[in-house]
DNA sequence: GTTTGTGAATAGTTTCACAGCA
DNA sequence: TGCTGTGAAACTATTCACAAAC
């Protein structure tokens, strides 16, 4: 089933598979099966096989998947093989945590620039990154930065997004609890922490298949 | 179309609608339409109408939706009307940011307990919350706490989840980059910040439309 | 005239079950 | 024999278009 449109849900799961494969690889495992990987990450084995089938040429029937080739293949599909630089805007509580967050490196990301509006923070360093004045946010694409991370208060997030797009950013990870409008060709992924938590009580209290009125 | 099973995707969107409705309400607006709300949050108007139709009795044809009744209705469906206490485990960079995070209050959440393993942190307060010894994590349900937030390193997250479940927790918000196994009746929602970022380069180079959440 | 609510059509995703290869 | 890869079936969600309500 090669040469097909890739389902969005498949793209969403690929990083999960990559995470699991990296975990096994770090543990010294050289090859795996759809069953082993599935059990590790909490999905079903056919889901993994189906997802990989959209790309073709992942495993060997009767044997399984070679981990290092699986990892490099998924990295290639997700365009993670080259490494990516990101600019962070907003060095408050959350922004500072993101600067110190080790997990970005798992997928080859690095925050190489940070911006804030607060005069007391500008010029200082946090986790090795110089905090620059948001007002002097110039072209970022010339600095090799193509991704932006927005960690400013809700009221400022659209302005910050506009500035980042103007600076040449093509992808945004938005932590502010607000929809952000961007031109075509720019992709936004929003993480609203509180909103994800807001789904829990629904699932916790009555269970899912209940009827309403 | 009342008396139906509610699609998971609808449940996922309800907090988005609630966020938008609260935003309008704070701005002094008393009533809205599916079109206005849709434009604000970046979805299509029929999506909102369809989602609300599973529950019935939201709006008035020709008029629109009364905001305060919409808000209380969605709060009721999501069980957010009573307020919820949560326990945080792991007061590192991310955990500290979560303790200070004002957004939880939007949906009626409050972190009323915090735990860590680090002797130097135990006994201190952060954002008004006493940091307790993780080793002395007893029954939380008796303290009115039914939700847990996991912000510990990957290696510890499953153990922490087990301890929280034993303490009577029914819903978990997991920030560690790992699948967490829980007994039936407990719901886990995992936020892997780096993994969401990992989807961006794929969409950036493919050049696609925007995603809401 | 305006806006909701919803059946029906379309599109997309999950799940099965098994052919085929190592 | 063991495990992958994948058509086809079953299921779920999105989108349309319009009747009904104000």
XYZ file of C-alpha atoms (C1' of nucleotides) in Angstrom:
470
model
C 0.000 0.000 0.000
C 2.811 2.394 -0.818
C 2.357 5.698 -2.648
C -0.650 6.753 -0.567
C -1.702 9.759 1.408
C -0.475 9.271 4.974
C -3.288 9.457 7.551
C -2.855 12.222 10.120
C -3.357 9.701 12.874
C -0.420 7.720 11.551
C 1.779 10.824 11.615
C 0.666 11.446 15.177
C 1.735 7.941 16.196
C 5.115 7.896 14.473
C 6.857 9.869 17.246
C 5.400 7.388 19.752
C 6.930 4.510 17.826
C 10.200 6.387 17.598
C 10.220 6.994 21.336
C 9.643 3.296 21.993
C 12.286 2.241 19.493
C 14.825 4.618 21.041
C 13.992 3.219 24.468
C 14.628 -0.351 23.329
C 17.753 0.664 21.454
C 19.231 2.387 24.516
C 18.547 -0.855 26.398
C 20.864 -2.699 24.037
C 18.167 -4.397 21.945
C 19.055 -4.726 18.241
C 15.793 -5.900 16.739
C 12.139 -6.018 17.742
C 8.698 -7.160 16.621
C 5.468 -5.251 16.195
C 4.184 -7.158 19.233
C 7.076 -6.199 21.516
C 6.990 -2.550 20.480
C 3.199 -2.477 20.787
C 3.234 -3.841 24.332
C 5.889 -1.327 25.339
C 3.964 1.731 24.185
C 0.420 0.562 24.795
C -1.040 0.089 21.316
C -1.974 -3.008 19.283
C 0.555 -4.703 17.030
C -1.538 -4.473 13.863
C -1.715 -0.720 14.329
C 2.067 -0.471 14.070
C 2.243 -2.793 11.064
C -0.538 -0.916 9.317
C 1.057 2.464 9.956
C 4.439 1.309 8.671
C 2.775 -0.243 5.622
C 1.968 3.227 4.281
C 5.681 3.756 3.785
C 6.753 0.222 2.921
C 9.975 -1.614 3.506
C 10.234 -1.467 7.281
C 10.605 -5.031 8.475
C 11.323 -8.602 7.508
C 8.495 -11.181 7.614
C 9.231 -13.952 10.073
C 11.965 -11.882 11.694
C 10.792 -8.439 12.754
C 12.271 -4.959 12.616
C 15.908 -3.980 12.795
C 15.880 -1.195 15.366
C 18.541 1.074 13.984
C 17.077 1.027 10.501
C 13.574 1.534 11.921
C 14.806 4.544 13.889
C 16.589 6.136 10.967
C 13.619 5.479 8.713
C 11.122 7.151 11.051
C 13.532 10.009 11.684
C 13.748 10.508 7.948
C 9.978 10.457 7.453
C 9.461 12.992 10.233
C 12.412 15.077 8.974
C 14.124 14.733 12.330
C 17.395 13.412 10.918
C 18.873 16.857 10.349
C 18.234 18.408 13.753
C 16.185 21.540 14.320
C 16.777 24.821 16.080
C 13.936 26.517 17.909
C 13.388 29.975 19.354
C 11.574 30.331 22.657
C 9.512 33.416 23.395
C 8.565 34.001 27.013
C 11.019 33.056 29.753
C 8.609 32.881 32.665
C 7.919 29.833 34.797
C 6.941 27.624 31.887
C 9.524 29.028 29.478
C 12.316 28.467 31.973
C 11.186 24.883 32.463
C 11.212 24.383 28.698
C 14.750 25.794 28.423
C 15.932 23.258 30.990
C 13.838 20.416 29.563
C 16.099 17.555 28.377
C 13.412 15.811 26.305
C 13.732 17.988 23.208
C 17.093 16.426 22.437
C 15.424 13.005 22.030
C 14.069 14.167 18.705
C 17.012 16.328 17.721
C 15.632 19.679 18.829
C 17.613 22.462 20.446
C 16.476 25.833 21.753
C 19.148 28.218 20.524
C 17.437 31.541 21.131
C 15.192 32.956 23.839
C 13.271 36.213 23.975
C 11.443 38.101 26.690
C 9.936 41.536 27.244
C 11.145 41.901 30.844
C 14.167 44.259 31.086
C 15.450 42.429 34.174
C 15.743 39.161 32.265
C 17.198 40.520 29.024
C 20.948 40.005 28.780
C 21.028 37.195 31.318
C 21.498 33.532 30.483
C 19.266 30.616 31.359
C 20.310 27.004 30.725
C 23.132 28.442 28.642
C 20.868 30.466 26.368
C 21.101 34.263 26.201
C 17.771 35.999 26.775
C 17.271 38.651 24.096
C 14.904 41.592 23.865
C 11.655 40.606 22.143
C 11.629 44.061 20.544
C 14.812 43.220 18.646
C 13.494 39.967 17.255
C 14.899 40.044 13.722
C 15.132 37.415 11.007
C 15.493 34.003 12.617
C 15.735 31.970 9.422
C 19.182 33.475 8.844
C 20.208 32.048 12.214
C 19.096 28.611 11.114
C 15.967 28.723 13.278
C 12.721 27.529 11.711
C 10.602 26.603 14.730
C 9.125 28.785 17.448
C 7.860 28.004 20.938
C 5.332 30.407 22.429
C 5.233 30.546 26.231
C 3.814 34.013 26.834
C 0.519 35.038 28.467
C -2.631 34.586 26.409
C -3.038 38.272 25.620
C 0.340 38.472 23.863
C 0.374 35.168 22.013
C -1.115 36.276 18.685
C 1.286 39.235 18.451
C 4.216 36.989 19.241
C 3.059 34.494 16.620
C 2.841 37.280 14.039
C 6.357 38.427 14.909
C 7.725 34.891 14.649
C 6.084 34.309 11.293
C 7.553 37.601 10.083
C 10.929 36.358 11.311
C 10.661 33.394 8.962
C 9.343 30.731 11.334
C 7.399 27.904 9.663
C 6.265 25.855 12.661
C 4.904 26.935 16.045
C 4.448 25.105 19.315
C 1.956 27.206 21.232
C 1.516 26.868 24.988
C -0.919 29.732 25.393
C -4.582 28.830 25.855
C -5.743 30.478 22.677
C -6.323 29.754 19.007
C -3.624 31.330 16.889
C -4.258 32.399 13.308
C -1.342 32.033 10.892
C -0.848 32.322 7.126
C -1.002 29.241 4.915
C 2.239 27.321 4.962
C 2.767 27.802 8.688
C 1.788 24.987 11.038
C 0.683 25.502 14.642
C 0.438 22.835 17.293
C -1.178 24.034 20.501
C -0.670 22.434 23.881
C -3.131 23.745 26.433
C -2.138 21.963 29.601
C -5.224 22.866 31.587
C -7.494 21.867 28.724
C -6.116 18.367 28.617
C -6.691 18.083 32.344
C -10.237 19.328 31.766
C -11.107 16.098 29.964
C -10.207 13.904 32.910
C -13.249 14.351 35.180
C -15.569 13.381 32.315
C -13.814 10.074 31.854
C -13.226 9.522 35.543
C -16.677 9.970 36.996
C -19.235 8.212 34.886
C -17.260 6.286 32.350
C -17.594 6.797 28.691
C -20.623 5.116 27.130
C -23.194 6.924 29.227
C -26.279 8.590 27.854
C -27.127 12.232 28.271
C -29.973 14.565 28.057
C -29.838 12.942 17.898
C -30.044 12.768 21.668
C -29.530 9.614 23.717
C -26.385 8.638 21.861
C -22.870 7.652 22.653
C -20.735 10.787 22.671
C -17.817 10.654 20.200
C -14.417 10.948 21.857
C -13.556 13.730 19.446
C -16.546 15.696 20.670
C -15.399 15.303 24.275
C -11.962 16.502 23.210
C -13.450 19.637 21.669
C -15.792 20.563 24.515
C -13.028 22.187 26.606
C -12.079 24.225 23.519
C -15.626 25.511 23.232
C -15.678 26.215 26.951
C -12.437 28.180 26.703
C -13.858 30.257 23.866
C -17.141 30.837 25.655
C -15.338 31.947 28.820
C -13.230 34.315 26.750
C -16.319 35.949 25.209
C -18.073 36.052 28.560
C -15.147 37.830 30.236
C -15.316 40.343 27.385
C -18.849 41.254 28.418
C -20.665 39.347 25.664
C -23.962 37.780 26.745
C -24.847 35.621 23.778
C -23.124 34.188 20.735
C -23.649 32.139 17.583
C -21.970 28.984 16.357
C -20.343 31.142 13.676
C -18.854 33.665 16.107
C -17.574 31.000 18.464
C -16.211 28.957 15.559
C -14.256 31.906 14.141
C -12.819 32.663 17.560
C -11.441 29.207 18.179
C -10.619 28.178 14.625
C -13.165 25.466 13.795
C -16.199 25.364 11.510
C -19.625 26.353 12.781
C -21.331 23.091 11.864
C -18.807 21.233 13.982
C -19.937 23.121 17.067
C -23.625 22.646 16.268
C -23.120 18.948 15.594
C -21.168 18.431 18.809
C -23.792 20.238 20.891
C -26.536 18.253 19.170
C -25.396 15.083 20.938
C -26.543 16.632 24.182
C -29.496 18.663 22.968
C -31.031 21.877 24.179
C -28.097 24.251 23.837
C -29.286 27.131 21.709
C -32.236 28.918 20.187
C -32.777 28.799 16.404
C -32.592 32.226 14.825
C -31.017 33.632 17.984
C -27.925 31.700 19.040
C -26.516 30.559 22.355
C -26.864 32.232 25.718
C -23.290 32.283 26.982
C -23.838 31.724 30.659
C -26.140 28.776 30.109
C -23.760 27.355 27.493
C -20.890 27.620 29.971
C -22.772 26.003 32.817
C -24.056 23.265 30.509
C -20.579 22.351 29.245
C -19.164 22.562 32.766
C -21.838 20.141 33.869
C -21.166 17.691 31.047
C -17.441 17.719 31.747
C -18.077 17.534 35.513
C -16.157 20.739 36.034
C -18.919 22.475 37.968
C -17.852 21.078 41.345
C -14.148 21.937 41.239
C -11.364 19.387 41.494
C -8.308 18.995 43.674
C -5.133 17.554 42.213
C -1.886 16.230 43.682
C 1.377 17.028 41.946
C 4.276 14.613 42.117
C 7.693 15.967 41.134
C 8.547 19.569 41.996
C 11.401 20.077 39.524
C 11.492 22.668 36.763
C 8.267 21.526 35.150
C 6.490 20.744 38.425
C 7.300 24.190 39.795
C 5.948 25.802 36.647
C 2.748 23.790 36.995
C 2.350 24.870 40.635
C 2.549 28.500 39.555
C 0.430 28.008 36.439
C -2.729 30.132 36.612
C -4.567 28.277 33.819
C -5.802 25.370 35.920
C -8.242 27.657 37.668
C -10.014 28.335 34.355
C -11.554 24.902 34.561
C -11.916 24.784 38.340
C -8.765 22.850 39.161
C -6.502 23.435 42.136
C -3.258 21.736 43.101
C -3.638 21.205 46.835
C -0.794 18.773 47.467
C 2.748 18.372 46.146
C 5.249 15.567 46.640
C 8.945 15.162 45.925
C 11.739 12.780 46.780
C 14.380 15.468 47.353
C 15.050 16.055 51.082
C 16.038 19.670 50.417
C 12.615 20.457 48.966
C 10.464 18.559 51.461
C 8.939 20.812 54.089
C 9.262 23.957 51.993
C 6.424 25.719 50.250
C 6.060 26.600 46.594
C 3.249 28.773 45.290
C 1.642 28.308 48.693
C 1.662 24.525 48.566
C 3.621 22.461 51.105
C 6.007 19.972 49.510
C 5.591 16.596 51.179
C 7.750 13.495 51.209
C 6.783 11.140 48.398
C 7.516 8.246 50.762
C 4.674 9.357 53.018
C 2.118 9.538 50.228
C -0.949 8.130 51.954
C -4.610 8.043 50.974
C -5.416 11.103 48.880
C -9.106 10.411 48.363
C -9.671 11.197 52.047
C -8.152 14.617 51.394
C -10.654 15.189 48.607
C -8.034 14.676 45.904
C -8.995 12.515 42.929
C -6.586 13.660 40.232
C -2.822 13.275 39.981
C -0.212 15.138 37.940
C 3.024 13.284 37.211
C 6.055 15.498 36.572
C 8.912 13.157 37.498
C 11.691 11.727 35.308
C 10.743 8.923 32.941
C 12.354 6.180 35.025
C 10.151 6.922 38.051
C 6.828 7.616 36.359
C 5.311 4.111 36.446
C 6.127 3.715 40.159
C 4.625 7.105 40.914
C 1.509 6.209 38.928
C 1.160 2.972 40.904
C 1.486 4.875 44.186
C -1.101 7.439 43.103
C -3.571 4.752 42.053
C -3.065 3.054 45.395
C -3.768 6.418 47.038
C -7.195 6.443 45.415
C -6.495 8.610 42.362
C -8.836 8.031 39.405
C -7.361 10.346 36.783
C -3.745 11.035 35.839
C -2.138 13.795 33.804
C 1.258 12.388 32.831
C 4.084 14.622 31.642
C 6.723 11.911 31.444
C 7.606 10.620 27.985
C 6.431 7.100 28.624
C 3.365 4.888 28.364
C 1.844 4.286 31.780
C -0.143 1.157 32.564
C -3.066 1.561 34.970
C -5.953 -0.637 36.173
C -9.371 -0.378 34.541
C -11.334 2.552 35.864
C -8.332 4.856 35.930
C -7.844 7.275 33.044
C -4.433 8.575 31.943
C -3.849 11.518 29.668
C -0.223 11.891 28.599
C 1.334 15.133 27.428
C 4.739 14.566 25.882
C 5.873 18.063 25.015
C 8.805 17.013 22.842
C 6.670 14.505 20.965
C 4.190 17.143 19.909
C 7.073 19.265 18.676
C 8.340 16.215 16.785
C 5.341 16.369 14.454
C 6.102 19.901 13.327
C 8.940 19.339 10.819
C 6.830 16.793 8.930
C 4.013 19.277 8.445
C 6.313 22.221 7.856
C 8.057 20.670 4.912
C 4.869 19.139 3.529
C 3.114 22.500 3.790
C -0.336 21.804 5.143
C -3.248 23.557 6.794
C -3.397 24.637 10.403
C -4.433 22.461 13.285
C -6.696 23.551 16.099
C -6.921 21.747 19.392
C -34.177 37.026 7.665
C -31.269 34.432 10.893
C -29.434 30.602 13.212
C -30.059 26.112 15.235
C -30.363 21.081 14.961
C -29.774 16.933 12.492
C -30.490 13.106 8.970
C -27.854 11.551 5.130
C -23.646 11.452 2.409
C -18.862 11.428 2.432
C -14.399 10.717 4.278
C -11.203 8.714 7.354
C -9.592 5.233 10.789
C -9.483 0.930 13.080
C -9.727 -3.831 13.141
C -9.635 -8.364 11.193
C -7.808 -12.272 9.144
C -4.829 -14.341 6.290
C -1.551 -14.623 2.181
C 3.181 -14.625 1.619
C 7.941 -14.366 2.834
C 12.130 -15.635 5.889
C 6.852 -21.923 12.202
C 6.825 -16.862 13.104
C 6.045 -12.451 11.811
C 5.203 -8.857 8.375
C 2.293 -6.493 5.117
C -2.163 -5.436 3.441
C -6.843 -5.845 1.165
C -11.455 -5.753 2.800
C -14.944 -5.089 6.429
C -16.477 -2.607 10.265
C -16.599 1.336 12.620
C -16.197 6.361 13.662
C -16.038 11.124 12.481
C -16.624 15.004 9.306
C -19.171 17.604 6.144
C -23.251 19.012 3.720
C -27.599 20.933 3.026
C -31.904 22.066 4.507
C -36.192 21.828 7.422
C -37.764 23.763 11.616
C -37.745 27.417 15.119
C -37.421 32.095 16.363
